[in-house]
PDB file of C-alpha atoms in Angstrom:
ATOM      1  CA  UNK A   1     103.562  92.434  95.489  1.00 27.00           C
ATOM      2  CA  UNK A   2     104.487  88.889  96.725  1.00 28.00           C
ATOM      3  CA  UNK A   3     107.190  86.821  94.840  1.00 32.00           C
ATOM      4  CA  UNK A   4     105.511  84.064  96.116  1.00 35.00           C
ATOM      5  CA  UNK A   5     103.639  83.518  92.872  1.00 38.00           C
ATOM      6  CA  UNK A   6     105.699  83.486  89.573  1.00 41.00           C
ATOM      7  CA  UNK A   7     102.422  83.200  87.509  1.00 44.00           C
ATOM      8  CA  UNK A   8     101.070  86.636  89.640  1.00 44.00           C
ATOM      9  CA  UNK A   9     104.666  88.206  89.077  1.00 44.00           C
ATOM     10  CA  UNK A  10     104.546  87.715  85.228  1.00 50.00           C
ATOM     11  CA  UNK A  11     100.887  88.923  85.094  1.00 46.00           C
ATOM     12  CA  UNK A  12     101.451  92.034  86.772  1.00 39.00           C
ATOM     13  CA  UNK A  13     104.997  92.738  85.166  1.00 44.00           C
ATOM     14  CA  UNK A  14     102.917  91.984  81.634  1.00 46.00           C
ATOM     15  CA  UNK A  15     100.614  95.096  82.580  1.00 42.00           C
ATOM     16  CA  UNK A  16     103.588  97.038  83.738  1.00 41.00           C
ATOM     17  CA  UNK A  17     102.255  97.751  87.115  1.00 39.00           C
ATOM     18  CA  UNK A  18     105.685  95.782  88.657  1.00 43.00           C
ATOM     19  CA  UNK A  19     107.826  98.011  86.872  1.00 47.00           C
ATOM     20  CA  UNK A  20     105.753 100.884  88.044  1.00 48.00           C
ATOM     21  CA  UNK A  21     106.035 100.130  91.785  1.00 53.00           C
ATOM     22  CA  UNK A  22     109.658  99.465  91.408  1.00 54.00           C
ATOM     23  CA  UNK A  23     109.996 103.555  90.175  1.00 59.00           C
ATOM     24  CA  UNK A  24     107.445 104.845  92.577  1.00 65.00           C
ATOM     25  CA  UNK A  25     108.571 105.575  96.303  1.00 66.00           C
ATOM     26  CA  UNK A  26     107.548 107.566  99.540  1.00 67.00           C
ATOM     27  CA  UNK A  27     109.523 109.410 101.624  1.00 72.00           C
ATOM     28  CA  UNK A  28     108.640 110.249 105.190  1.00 71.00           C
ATOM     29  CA  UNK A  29     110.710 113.028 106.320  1.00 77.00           C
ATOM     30  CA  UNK A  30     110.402 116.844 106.612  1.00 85.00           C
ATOM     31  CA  UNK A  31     109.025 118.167 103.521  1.00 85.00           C
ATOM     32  CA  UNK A  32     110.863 121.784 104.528  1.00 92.00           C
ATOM     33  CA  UNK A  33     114.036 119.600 104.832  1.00 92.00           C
ATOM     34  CA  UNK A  34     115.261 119.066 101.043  1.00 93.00           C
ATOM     35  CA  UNK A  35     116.800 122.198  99.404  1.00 94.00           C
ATOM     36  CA  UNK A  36     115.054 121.794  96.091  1.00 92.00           C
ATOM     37  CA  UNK A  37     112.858 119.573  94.880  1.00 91.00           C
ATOM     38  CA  UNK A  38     115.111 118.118  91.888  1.00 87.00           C
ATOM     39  CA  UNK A  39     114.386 115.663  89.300  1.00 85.00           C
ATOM     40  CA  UNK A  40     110.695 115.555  90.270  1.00 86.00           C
ATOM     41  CA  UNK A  41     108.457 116.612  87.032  1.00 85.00           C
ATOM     42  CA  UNK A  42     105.758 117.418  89.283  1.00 89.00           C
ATOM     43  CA  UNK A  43     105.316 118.152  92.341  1.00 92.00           C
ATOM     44  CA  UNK A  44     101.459 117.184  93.913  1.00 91.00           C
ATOM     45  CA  UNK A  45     100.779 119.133  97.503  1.00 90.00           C
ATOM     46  CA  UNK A  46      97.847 118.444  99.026  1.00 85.00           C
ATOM     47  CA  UNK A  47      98.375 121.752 100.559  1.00 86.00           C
ATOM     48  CA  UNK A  48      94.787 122.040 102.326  1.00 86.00           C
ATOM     49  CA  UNK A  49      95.842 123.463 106.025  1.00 88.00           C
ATOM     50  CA  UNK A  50      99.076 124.351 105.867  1.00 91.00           C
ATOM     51  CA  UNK A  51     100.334 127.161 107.569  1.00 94.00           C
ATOM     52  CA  UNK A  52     101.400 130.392 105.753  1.00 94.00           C
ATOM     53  CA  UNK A  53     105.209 129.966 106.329  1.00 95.00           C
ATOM     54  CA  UNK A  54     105.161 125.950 105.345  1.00 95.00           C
ATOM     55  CA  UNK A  55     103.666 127.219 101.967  1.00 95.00           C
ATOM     56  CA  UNK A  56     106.161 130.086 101.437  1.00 96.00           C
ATOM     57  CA  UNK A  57     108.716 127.860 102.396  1.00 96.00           C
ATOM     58  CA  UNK A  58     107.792 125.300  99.528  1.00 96.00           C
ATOM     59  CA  UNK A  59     107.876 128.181  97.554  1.00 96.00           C
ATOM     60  CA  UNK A  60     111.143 129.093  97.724  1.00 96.00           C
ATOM     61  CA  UNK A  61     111.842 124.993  97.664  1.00 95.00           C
ATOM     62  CA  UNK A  62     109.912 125.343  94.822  1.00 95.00           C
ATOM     63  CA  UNK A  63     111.478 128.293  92.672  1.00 94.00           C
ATOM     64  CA  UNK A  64     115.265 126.873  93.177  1.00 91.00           C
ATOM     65  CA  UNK A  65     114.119 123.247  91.674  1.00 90.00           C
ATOM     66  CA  UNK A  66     113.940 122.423  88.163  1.00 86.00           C
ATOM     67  CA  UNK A  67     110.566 121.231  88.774  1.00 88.00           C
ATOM     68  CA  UNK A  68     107.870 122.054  85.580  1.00 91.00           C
ATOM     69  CA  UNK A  69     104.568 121.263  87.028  1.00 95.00           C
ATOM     70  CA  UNK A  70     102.611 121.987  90.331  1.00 96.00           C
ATOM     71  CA  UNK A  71      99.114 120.761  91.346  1.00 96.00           C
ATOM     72  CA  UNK A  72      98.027 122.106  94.269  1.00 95.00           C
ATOM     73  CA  UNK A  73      94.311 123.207  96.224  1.00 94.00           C
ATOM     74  CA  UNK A  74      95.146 126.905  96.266  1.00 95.00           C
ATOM     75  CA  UNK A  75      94.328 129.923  93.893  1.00 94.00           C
ATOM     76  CA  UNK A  76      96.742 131.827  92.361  1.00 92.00           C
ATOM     77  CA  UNK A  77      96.247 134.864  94.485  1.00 94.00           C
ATOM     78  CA  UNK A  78      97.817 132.575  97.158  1.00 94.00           C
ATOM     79  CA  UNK A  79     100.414 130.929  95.258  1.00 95.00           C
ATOM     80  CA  UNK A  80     101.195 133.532  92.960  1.00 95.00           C
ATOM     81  CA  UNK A  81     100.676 136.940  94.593  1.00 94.00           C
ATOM     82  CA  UNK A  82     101.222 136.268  98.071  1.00 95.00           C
ATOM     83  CA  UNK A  83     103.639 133.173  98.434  1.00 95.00           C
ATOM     84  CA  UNK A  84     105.680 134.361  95.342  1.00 95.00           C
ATOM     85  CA  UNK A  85     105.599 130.727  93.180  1.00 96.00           C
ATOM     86  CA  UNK A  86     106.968 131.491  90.184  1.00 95.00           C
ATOM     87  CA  UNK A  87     104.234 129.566  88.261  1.00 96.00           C
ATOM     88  CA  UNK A  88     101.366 130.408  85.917  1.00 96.00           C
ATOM     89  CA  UNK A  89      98.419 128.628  85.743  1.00 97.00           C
ATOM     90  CA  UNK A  90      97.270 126.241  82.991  1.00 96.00           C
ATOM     91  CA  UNK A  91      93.922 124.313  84.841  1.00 96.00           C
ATOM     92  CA  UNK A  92      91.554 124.322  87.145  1.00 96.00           C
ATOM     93  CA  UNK A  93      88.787 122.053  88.153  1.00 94.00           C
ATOM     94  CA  UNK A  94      86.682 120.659  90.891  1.00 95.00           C
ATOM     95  CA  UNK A  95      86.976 117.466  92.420  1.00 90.00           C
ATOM     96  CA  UNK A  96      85.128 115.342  95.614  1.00 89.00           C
ATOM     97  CA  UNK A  97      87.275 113.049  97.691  1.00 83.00           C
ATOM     98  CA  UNK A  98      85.491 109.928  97.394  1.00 86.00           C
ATOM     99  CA  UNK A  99      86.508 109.113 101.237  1.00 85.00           C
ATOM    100  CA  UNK A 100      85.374 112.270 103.116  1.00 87.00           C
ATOM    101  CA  UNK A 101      82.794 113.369 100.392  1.00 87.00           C
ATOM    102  CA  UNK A 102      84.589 117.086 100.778  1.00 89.00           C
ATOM    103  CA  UNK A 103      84.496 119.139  97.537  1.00 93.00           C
ATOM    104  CA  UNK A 104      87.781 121.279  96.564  1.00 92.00           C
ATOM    105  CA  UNK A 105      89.307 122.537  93.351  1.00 95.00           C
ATOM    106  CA  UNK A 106      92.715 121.380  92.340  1.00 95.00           C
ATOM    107  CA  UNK A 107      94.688 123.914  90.366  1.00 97.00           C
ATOM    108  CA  UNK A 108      97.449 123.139  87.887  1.00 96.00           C
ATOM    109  CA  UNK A 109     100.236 125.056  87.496  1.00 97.00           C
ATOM    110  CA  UNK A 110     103.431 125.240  85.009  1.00 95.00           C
ATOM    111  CA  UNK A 111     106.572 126.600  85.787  1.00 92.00           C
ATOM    112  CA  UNK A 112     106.945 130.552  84.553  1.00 91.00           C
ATOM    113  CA  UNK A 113     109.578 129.933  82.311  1.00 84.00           C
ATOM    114  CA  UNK A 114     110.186 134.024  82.385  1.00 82.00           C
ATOM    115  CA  UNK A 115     110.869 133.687  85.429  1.00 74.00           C
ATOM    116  CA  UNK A 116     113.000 130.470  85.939  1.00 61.00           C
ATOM    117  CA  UNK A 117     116.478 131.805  85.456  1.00 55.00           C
ATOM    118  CA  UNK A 118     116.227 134.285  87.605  1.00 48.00           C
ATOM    119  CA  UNK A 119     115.621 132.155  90.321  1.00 45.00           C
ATOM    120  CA  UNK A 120     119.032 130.065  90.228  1.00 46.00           C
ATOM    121  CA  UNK A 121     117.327 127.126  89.666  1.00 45.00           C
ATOM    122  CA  UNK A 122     119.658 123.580  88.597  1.00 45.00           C
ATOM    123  CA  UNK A 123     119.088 121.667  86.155  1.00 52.00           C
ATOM    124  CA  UNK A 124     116.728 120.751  83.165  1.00 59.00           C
ATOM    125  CA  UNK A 125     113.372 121.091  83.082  1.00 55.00           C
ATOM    126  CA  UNK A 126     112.381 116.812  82.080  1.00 56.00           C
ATOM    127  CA  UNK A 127     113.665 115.488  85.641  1.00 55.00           C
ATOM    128  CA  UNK A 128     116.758 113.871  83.493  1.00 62.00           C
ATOM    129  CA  UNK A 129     118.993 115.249  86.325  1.00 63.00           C
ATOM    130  CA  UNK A 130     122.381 113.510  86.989  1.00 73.00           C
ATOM    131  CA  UNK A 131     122.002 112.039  89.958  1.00 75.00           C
ATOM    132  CA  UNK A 132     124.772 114.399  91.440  1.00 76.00           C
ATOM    133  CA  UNK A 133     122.231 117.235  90.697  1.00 80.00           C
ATOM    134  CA  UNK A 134     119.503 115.312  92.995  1.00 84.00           C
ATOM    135  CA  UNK A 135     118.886 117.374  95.968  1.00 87.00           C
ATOM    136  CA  UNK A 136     120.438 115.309  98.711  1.00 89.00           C
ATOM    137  CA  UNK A 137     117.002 114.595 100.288  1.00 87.00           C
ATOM    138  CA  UNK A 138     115.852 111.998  97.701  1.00 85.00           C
ATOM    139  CA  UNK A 139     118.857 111.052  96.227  1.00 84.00           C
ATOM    140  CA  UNK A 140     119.411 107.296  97.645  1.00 81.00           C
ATOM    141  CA  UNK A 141     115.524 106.341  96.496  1.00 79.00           C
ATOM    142  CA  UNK A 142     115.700 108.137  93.563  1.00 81.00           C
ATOM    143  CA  UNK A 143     119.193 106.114  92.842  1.00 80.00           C
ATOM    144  CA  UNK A 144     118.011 103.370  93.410  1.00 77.00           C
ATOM    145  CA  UNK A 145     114.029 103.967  91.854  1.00 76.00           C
ATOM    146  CA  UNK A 146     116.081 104.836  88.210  1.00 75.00           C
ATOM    147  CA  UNK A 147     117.692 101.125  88.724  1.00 73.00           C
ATOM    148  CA  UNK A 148     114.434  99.220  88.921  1.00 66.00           C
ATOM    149  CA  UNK A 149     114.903  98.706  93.262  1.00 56.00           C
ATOM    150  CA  UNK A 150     118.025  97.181  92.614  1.00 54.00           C
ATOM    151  CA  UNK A 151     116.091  93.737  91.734  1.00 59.00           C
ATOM    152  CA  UNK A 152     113.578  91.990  90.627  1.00 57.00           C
ATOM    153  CA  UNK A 153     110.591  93.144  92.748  1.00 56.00           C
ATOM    154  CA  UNK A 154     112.103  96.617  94.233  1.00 65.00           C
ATOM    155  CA  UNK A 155     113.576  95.083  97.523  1.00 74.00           C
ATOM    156  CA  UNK A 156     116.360  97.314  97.171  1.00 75.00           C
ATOM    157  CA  UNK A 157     114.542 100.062  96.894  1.00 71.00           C
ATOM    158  CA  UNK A 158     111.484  99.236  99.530  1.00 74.00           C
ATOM    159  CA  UNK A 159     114.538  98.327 102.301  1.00 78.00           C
ATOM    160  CA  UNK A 160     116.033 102.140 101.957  1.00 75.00           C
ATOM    161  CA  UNK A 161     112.126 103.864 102.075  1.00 73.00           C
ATOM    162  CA  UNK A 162     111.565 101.676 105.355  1.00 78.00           C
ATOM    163  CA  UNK A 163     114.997 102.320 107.303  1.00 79.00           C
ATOM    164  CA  UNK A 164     114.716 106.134 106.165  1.00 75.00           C
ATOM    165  CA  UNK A 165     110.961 105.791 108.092  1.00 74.00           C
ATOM    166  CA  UNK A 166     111.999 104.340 110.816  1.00 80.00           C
ATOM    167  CA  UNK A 167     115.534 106.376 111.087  1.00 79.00           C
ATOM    168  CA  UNK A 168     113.251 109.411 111.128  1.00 72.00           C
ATOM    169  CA  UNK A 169     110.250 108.221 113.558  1.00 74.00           C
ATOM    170  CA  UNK A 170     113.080 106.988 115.903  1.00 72.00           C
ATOM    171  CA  UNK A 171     111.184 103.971 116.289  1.00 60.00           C
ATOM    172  CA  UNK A 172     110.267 100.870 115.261  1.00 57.00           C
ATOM    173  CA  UNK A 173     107.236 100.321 113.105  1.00 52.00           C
ATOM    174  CA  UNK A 174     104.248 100.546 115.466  1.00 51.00           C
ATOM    175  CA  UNK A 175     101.315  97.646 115.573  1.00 51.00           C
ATOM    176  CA  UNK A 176      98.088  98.470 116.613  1.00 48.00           C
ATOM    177  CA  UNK A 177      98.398  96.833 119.639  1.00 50.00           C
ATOM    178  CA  UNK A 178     101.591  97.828 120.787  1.00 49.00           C
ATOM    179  CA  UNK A 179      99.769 101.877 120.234  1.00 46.00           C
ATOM    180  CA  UNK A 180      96.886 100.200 122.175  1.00 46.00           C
ATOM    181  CA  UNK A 181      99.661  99.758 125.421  1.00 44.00           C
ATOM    182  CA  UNK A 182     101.415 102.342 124.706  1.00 45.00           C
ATOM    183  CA  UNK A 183      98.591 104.635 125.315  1.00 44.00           C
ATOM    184  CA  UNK A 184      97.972 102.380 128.480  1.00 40.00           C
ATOM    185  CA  UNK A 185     101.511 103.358 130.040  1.00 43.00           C
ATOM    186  CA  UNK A 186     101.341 105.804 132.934  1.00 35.00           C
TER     187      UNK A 186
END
């Protein structure tokens, strides 16, 4: 969004799609990295082609968070029987990704509440965590995400998601035609 234009601003902040983007943030990192994956309500895996152990290992991420919901593309043989998510499943139904045209069904779970305590899972259950119960991996953004971005239009909050990129790329952020030379290099 560009503060450029006040008129734009108010517009956009009158539809709530400003205060939106100033709660909504990306993390690139290590998705096996974070020990749970506290306050998230629900946790969206677009889990087509991952390898066995990545989706046991979110599993186990899974079962220790407080986390209700899942939505994932696998059955719950997969999830359930052989992966050992501790989930039961409340939907299913098929969708078409409007970019590749490839048909899948998306399967919506809920956490198996018979289940939960066993697990040693933190926390409640509505992503109302303190912020000293965030896993570690999210807490800055989700710090600052619960304070708006810090200001008006999320600067705060977009400065952290970018530094945490390039912190873990070890780079800088890459043009297309510094990827064009770099591929040139010898």
């Amino acid at each position: 969004f560009s503060s450029k234009s006040s008129k734009n601003n108010e517009d956009l902040e009158t539809k709530g799609i400003c205060t939106a983007a100033k709660r909504i943030f990306f993390i690139h990192g290590n998705a096996l990295s974070p020990k749970t994956f506290n306050p998230f309500t629900h946790i969206f895996m677009c889990d087509i082609g991952f390898p066995p152990e990545t989706l046991k290992k979110l599993g186990e991420t899974f079962n220790r968070s407080a986390s209700p919901y899942l939505i994932c593309c696998h059955n719950q043989k997969l999830m359930i029987e052989k992966y050992k998510y501790n989930v039961e499943l409340m939907e299913q139904f098929k969708i078409s990704l409007s970019g590749s045209g490839e048909n899948h069904t998306i399967y919506i779970y809920k956490r198996d509440l018979s289940k939960y305590n066993q697990t040693g899972s933190l926390g409640k259950l509505d992503g109302s965590l303190r912020i000293e119960e965030v896993d570690p991996f999210w807490a800055k953004a989700v710090e600052l995400a619960r304070l708006g971005g810090n200001d008006d239009m999320g600067s705060s909050l977009m400065a952290h998601v970018e530094n945490e990129y390039l912190t873990f790329t070890g780079s800088e952020r890459r043009t297309r035609s510094s990827s064009a030379k770099k591929k040139l290099e010898f």
